[in-house]
C-alpha positions as a LaTeX table, in Angstrom:
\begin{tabular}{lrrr}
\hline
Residue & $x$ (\AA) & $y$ (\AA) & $z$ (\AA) \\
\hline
Unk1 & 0.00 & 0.00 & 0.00 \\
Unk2 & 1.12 & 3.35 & $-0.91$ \\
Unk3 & 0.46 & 6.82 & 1.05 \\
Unk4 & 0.17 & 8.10 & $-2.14$ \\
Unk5 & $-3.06$ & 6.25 & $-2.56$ \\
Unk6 & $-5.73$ & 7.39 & $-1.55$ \\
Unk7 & $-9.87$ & 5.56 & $-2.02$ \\
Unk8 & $-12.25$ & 8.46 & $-1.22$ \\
Unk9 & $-16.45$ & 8.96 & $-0.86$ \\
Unk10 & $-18.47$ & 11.53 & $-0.11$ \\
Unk11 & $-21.65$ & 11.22 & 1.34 \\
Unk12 & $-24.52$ & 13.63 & 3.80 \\
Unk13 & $-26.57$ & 12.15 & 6.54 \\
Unk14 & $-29.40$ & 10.92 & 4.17 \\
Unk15 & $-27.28$ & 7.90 & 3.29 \\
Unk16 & $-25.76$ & 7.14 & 5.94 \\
Unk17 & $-25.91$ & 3.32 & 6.25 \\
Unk18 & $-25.12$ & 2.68 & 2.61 \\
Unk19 & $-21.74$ & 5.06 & 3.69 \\
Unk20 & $-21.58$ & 2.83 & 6.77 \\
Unk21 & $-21.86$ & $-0.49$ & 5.32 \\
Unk22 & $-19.25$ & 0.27 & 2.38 \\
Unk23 & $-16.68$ & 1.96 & 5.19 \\
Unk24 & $-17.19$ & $-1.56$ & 6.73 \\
Unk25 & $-16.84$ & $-3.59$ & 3.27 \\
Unk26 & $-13.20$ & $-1.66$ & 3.12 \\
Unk27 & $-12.48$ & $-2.27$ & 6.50 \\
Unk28 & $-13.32$ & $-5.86$ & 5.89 \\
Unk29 & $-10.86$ & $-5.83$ & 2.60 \\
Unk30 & $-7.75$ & $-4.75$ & 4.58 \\
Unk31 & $-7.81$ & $-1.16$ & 2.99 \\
Unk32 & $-6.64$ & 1.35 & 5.56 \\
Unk33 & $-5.78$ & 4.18 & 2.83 \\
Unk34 & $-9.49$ & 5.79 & 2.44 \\
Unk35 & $-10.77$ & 9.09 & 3.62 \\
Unk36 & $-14.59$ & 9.20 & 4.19 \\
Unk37 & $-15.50$ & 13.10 & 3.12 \\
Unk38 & $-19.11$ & 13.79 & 5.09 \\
Unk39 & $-20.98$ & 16.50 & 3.57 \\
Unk40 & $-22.71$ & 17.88 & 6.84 \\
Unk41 & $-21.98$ & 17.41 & 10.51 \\
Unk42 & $-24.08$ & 14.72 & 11.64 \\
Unk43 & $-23.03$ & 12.58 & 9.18 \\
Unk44 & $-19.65$ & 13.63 & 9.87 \\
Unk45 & $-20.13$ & 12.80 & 13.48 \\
Unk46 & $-21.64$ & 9.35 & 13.14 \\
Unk47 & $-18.35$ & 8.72 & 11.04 \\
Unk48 & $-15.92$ & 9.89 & 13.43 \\
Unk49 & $-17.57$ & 7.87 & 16.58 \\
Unk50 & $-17.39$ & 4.66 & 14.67 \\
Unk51 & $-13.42$ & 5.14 & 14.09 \\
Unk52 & $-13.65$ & 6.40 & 10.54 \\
Unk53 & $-10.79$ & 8.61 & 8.73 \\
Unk54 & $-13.26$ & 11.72 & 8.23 \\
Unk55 & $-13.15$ & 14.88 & 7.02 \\
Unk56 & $-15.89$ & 17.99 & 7.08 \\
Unk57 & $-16.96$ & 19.45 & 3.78 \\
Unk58 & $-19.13$ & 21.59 & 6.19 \\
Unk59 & $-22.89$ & 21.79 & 3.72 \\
Unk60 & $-25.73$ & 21.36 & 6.66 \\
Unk61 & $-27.45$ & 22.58 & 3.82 \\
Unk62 & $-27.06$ & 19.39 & 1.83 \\
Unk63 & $-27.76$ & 16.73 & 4.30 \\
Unk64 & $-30.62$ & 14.82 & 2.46 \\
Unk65 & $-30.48$ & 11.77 & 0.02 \\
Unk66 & $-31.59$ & 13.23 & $-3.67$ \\
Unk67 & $-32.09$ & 9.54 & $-6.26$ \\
Unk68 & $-30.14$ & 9.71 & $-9.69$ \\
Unk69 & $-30.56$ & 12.43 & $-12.23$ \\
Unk70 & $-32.41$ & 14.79 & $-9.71$ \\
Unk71 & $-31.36$ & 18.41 & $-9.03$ \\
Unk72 & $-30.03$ & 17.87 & $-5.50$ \\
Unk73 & $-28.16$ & 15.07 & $-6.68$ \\
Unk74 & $-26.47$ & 16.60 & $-9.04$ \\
Unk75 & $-25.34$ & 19.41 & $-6.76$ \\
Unk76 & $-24.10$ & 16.67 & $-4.11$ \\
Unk77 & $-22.55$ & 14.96 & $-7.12$ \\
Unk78 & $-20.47$ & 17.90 & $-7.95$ \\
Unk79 & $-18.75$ & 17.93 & $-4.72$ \\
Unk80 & $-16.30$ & 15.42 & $-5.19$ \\
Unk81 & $-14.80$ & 16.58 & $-7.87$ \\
Unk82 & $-13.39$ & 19.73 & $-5.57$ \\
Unk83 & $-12.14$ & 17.05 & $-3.23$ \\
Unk84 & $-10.80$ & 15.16 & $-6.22$ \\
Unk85 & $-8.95$ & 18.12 & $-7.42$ \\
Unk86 & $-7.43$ & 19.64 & $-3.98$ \\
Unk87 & $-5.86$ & 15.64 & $-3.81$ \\
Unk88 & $-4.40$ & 15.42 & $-7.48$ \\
Unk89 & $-3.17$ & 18.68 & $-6.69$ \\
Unk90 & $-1.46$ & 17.01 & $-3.79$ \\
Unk91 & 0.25 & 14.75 & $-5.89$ \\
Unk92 & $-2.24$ & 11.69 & $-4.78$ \\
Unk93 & $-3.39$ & 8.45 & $-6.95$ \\
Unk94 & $-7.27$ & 9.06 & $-6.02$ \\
Unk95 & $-9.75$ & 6.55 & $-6.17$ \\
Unk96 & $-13.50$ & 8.05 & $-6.05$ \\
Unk97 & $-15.85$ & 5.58 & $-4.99$ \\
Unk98 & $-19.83$ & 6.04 & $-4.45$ \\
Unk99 & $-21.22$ & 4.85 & $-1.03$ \\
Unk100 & $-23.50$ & 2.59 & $-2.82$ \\
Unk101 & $-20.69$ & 0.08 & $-3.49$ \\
Unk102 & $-19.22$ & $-2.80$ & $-2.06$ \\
Unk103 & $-15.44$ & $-3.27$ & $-1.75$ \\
Unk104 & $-14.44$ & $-7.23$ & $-1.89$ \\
Unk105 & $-11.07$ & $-7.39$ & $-2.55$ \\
Unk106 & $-8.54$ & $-4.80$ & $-1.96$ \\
Unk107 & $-7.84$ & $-2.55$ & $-4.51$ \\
Unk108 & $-4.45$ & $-1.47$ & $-3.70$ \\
Unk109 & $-3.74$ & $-4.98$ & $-5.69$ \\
Unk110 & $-5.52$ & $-3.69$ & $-8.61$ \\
Unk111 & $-3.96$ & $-0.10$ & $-9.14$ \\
Unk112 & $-0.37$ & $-2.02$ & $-8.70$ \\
Unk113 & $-1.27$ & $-3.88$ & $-12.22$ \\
Unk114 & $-2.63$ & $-1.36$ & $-13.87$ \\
Unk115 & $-0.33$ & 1.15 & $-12.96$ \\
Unk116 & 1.20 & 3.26 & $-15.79$ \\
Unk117 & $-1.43$ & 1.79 & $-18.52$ \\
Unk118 & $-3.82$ & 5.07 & $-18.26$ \\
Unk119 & $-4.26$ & 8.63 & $-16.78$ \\
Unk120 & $-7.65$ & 7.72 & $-15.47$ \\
Unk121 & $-10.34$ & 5.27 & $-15.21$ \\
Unk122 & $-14.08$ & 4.63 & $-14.90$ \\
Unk123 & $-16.71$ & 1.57 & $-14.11$ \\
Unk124 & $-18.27$ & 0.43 & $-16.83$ \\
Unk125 & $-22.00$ & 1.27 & $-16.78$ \\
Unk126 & $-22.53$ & $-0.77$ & $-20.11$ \\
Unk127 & $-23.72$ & 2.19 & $-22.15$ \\
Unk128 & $-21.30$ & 5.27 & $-21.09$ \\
Unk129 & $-18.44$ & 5.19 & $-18.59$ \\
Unk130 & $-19.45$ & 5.84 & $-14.44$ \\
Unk131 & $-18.67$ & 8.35 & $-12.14$ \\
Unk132 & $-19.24$ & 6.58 & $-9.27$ \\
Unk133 & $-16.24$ & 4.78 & $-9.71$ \\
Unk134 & $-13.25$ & 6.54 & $-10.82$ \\
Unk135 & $-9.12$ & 6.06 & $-10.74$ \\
Unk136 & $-7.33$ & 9.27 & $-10.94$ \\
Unk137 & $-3.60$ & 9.24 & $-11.10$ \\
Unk138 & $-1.65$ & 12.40 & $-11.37$ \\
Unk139 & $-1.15$ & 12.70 & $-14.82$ \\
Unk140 & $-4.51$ & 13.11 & $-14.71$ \\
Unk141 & $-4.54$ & 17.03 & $-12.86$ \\
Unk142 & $-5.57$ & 19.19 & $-15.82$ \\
Unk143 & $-8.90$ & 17.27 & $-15.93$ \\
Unk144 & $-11.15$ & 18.67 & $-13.33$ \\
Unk145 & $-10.47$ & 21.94 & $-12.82$ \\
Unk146 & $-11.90$ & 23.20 & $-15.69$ \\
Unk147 & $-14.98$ & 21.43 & $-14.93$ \\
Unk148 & $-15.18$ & 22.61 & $-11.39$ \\
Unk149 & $-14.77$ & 26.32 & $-12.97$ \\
Unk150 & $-17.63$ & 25.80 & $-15.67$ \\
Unk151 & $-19.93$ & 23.49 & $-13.92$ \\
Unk152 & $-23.42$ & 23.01 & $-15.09$ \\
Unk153 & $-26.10$ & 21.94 & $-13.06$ \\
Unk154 & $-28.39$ & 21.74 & $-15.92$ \\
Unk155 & $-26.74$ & 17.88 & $-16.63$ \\
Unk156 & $-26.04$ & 15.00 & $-14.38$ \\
Unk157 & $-22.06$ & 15.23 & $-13.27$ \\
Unk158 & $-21.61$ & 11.89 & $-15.15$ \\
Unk159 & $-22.43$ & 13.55 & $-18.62$ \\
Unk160 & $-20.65$ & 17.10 & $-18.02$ \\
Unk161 & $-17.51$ & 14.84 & $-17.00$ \\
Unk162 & $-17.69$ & 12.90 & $-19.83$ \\
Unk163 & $-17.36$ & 15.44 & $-22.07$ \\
Unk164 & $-14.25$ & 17.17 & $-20.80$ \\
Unk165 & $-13.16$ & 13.57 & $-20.61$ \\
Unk166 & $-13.57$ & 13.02 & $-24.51$ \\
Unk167 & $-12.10$ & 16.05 & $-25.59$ \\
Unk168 & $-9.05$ & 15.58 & $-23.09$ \\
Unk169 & $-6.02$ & 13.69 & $-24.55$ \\
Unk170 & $-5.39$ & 11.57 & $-21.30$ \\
Unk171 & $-4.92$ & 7.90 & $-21.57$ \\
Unk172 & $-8.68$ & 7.03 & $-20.45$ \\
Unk173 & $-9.14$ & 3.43 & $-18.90$ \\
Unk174 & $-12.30$ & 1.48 & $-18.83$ \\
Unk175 & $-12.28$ & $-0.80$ & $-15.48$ \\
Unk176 & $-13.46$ & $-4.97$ & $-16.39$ \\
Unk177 & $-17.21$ & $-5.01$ & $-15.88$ \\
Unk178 & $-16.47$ & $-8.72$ & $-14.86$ \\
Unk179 & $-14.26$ & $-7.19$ & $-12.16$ \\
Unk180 & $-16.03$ & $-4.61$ & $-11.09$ \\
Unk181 & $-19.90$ & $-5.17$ & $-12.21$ \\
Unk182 & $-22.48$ & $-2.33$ & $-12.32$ \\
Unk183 & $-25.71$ & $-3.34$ & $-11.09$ \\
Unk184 & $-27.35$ & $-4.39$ & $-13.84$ \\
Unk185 & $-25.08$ & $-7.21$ & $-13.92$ \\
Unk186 & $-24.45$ & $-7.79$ & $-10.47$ \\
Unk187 & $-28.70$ & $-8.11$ & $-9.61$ \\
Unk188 & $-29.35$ & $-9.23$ & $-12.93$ \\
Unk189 & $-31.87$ & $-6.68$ & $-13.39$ \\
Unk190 & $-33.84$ & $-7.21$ & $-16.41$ \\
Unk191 & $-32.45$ & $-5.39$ & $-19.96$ \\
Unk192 & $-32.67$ & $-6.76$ & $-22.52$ \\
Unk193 & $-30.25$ & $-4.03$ & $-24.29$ \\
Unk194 & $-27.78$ & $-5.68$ & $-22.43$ \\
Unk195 & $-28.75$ & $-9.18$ & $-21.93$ \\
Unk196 & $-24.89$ & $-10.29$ & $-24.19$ \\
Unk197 & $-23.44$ & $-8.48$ & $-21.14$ \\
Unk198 & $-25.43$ & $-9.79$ & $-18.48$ \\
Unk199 & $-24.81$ & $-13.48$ & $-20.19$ \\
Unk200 & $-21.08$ & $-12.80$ & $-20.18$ \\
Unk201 & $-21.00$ & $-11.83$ & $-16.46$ \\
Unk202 & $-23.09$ & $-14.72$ & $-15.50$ \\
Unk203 & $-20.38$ & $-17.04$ & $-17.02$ \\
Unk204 & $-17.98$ & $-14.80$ & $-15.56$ \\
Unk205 & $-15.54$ & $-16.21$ & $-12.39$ \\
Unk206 & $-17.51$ & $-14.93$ & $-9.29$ \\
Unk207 & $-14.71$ & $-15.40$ & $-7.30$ \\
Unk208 & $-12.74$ & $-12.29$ & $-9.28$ \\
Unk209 & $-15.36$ & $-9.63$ & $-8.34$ \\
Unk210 & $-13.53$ & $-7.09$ & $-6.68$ \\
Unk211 & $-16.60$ & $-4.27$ & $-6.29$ \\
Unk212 & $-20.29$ & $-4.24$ & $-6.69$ \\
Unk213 & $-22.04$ & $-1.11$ & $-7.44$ \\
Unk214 & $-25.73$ & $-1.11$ & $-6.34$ \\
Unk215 & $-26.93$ & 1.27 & $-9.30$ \\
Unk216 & $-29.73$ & 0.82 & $-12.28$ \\
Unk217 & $-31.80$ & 0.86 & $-9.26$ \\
Unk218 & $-33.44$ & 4.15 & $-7.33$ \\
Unk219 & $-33.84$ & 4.55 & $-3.67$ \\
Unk220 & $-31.96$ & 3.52 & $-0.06$ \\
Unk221 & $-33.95$ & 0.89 & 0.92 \\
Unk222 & $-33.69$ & $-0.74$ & $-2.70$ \\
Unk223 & $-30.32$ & $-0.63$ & $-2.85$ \\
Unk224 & $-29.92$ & $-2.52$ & 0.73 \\
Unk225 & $-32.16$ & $-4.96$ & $-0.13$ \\
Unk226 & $-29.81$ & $-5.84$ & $-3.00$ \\
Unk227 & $-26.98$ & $-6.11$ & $-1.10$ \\
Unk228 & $-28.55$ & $-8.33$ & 1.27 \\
Unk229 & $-29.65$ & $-10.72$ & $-1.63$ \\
Unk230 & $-26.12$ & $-11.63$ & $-2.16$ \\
Unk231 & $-24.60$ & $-10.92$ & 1.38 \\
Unk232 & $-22.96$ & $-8.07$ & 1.40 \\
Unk233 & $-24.89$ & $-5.90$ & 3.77 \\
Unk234 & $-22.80$ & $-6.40$ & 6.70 \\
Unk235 & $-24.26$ & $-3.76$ & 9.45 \\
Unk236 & $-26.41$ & $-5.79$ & 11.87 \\
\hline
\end{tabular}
């Protein structure tokens, strides 16, 4: 493990046991280089007293869950990309992960391989990259400024990012879907725009799967239920 790694989240009070159960997932995965960013105090708080590497973005005012593709999402959304940027700046390999994921299998391992082969990296998401799962390494710093400094609320952070991504000429990286599923393939949700990838991930290795992202699904309560359906909720 290097302290120049460094997996990150950000997350408010309205999702708090999603951020609690995938703190505990990269507990349970040996990964001691994260920094949980809470949004608000309570949620910063509840972090803290369970013995989590916090930090204070200090928004009260943005202490509620907002689903996918909604207004206050996309404002929350935005907010990692400032934390993103202050650590690049820093001189940090940053790994942004959502709190609706699962960590299985440290990822330390993963960045070792990979290391050198891109600038930066997304999940998968079967029809456009994902920003809730993204490798930055340095060589990757000119990226989100510019995006921070233009930012439009108007679109979904996913598709603003995207498009400084396309017209950037970093080495961009598309993580395995097999390795890291979305959650169409992980629940099998029915698509049948995708069903060659589902098929391919249900002949996959299971035993590979190094992170699950509960998305392609709306709402808290949904997305735990998911988890528990194939063990990974792990907060009693």
């Amino acid at each position: 493990m290097s302290t120049d790694v460094v997996f990150i989240s950000v997350s408010n009070m309205g999702c708090i046991d999603l951020t609690l159960n995938h703190l505990e997932s990269i507990k349970r995965a040996g990964m001691t280089n994260y920094v949980a960013y809470a949004i608000d105090s309570l949620c910063y708080e509840t972090l803290r007293s369970k013995g989590y590497t916090t930090h204070l973005l200090g928004r009260d005012d943005m202490n509620q869950y907002h689903d996918f593709n909604t207004p206050g999402f996309d404002h929350i959304s935005f907010m990692r990309y400032h934390v993103i940027d202050k650590l690049l700046r820093e001189g940090k390999t940053v790994w942004y992960l959502d709190v609706d994921t699962v960590v299985i299998q440290d990822l330390n391992a993963y960045i070792a391989v990979v290391k050198d082969t891109f600038d930066v990296a997304l999940q998968d998401d079967c029809y456009m990259p994902c920003t809730g799962c993204m490798l930055f390494f340095p060589s990757a710093l000119s990226l989100v400024k510019p995006m921070i400094e233009t930012r439009d609320f108007s679109k979904n952070d996913q598709i603003y990012f995207l498009k400084f991504l396309n017209a950037s000429k970093l080495r961009i990286g598309i993580l395995n879907r097999n390795l890291f599923p979305n959650g169409l393939l992980y629940f099998n949700e029915h698509n049948p725009k995708h069903a060659d990838k589902q098929l391919e991930f249900k002949n996959s290795d299971p035993t590979k799967v190094m992170f699950v992202h509960a998305n392609w699904m709306i709402g808290v309560q949904t997305k735990i239920d998911a988890f528990k359906s194939k063990g990974l909720w792990f907060l009693s």
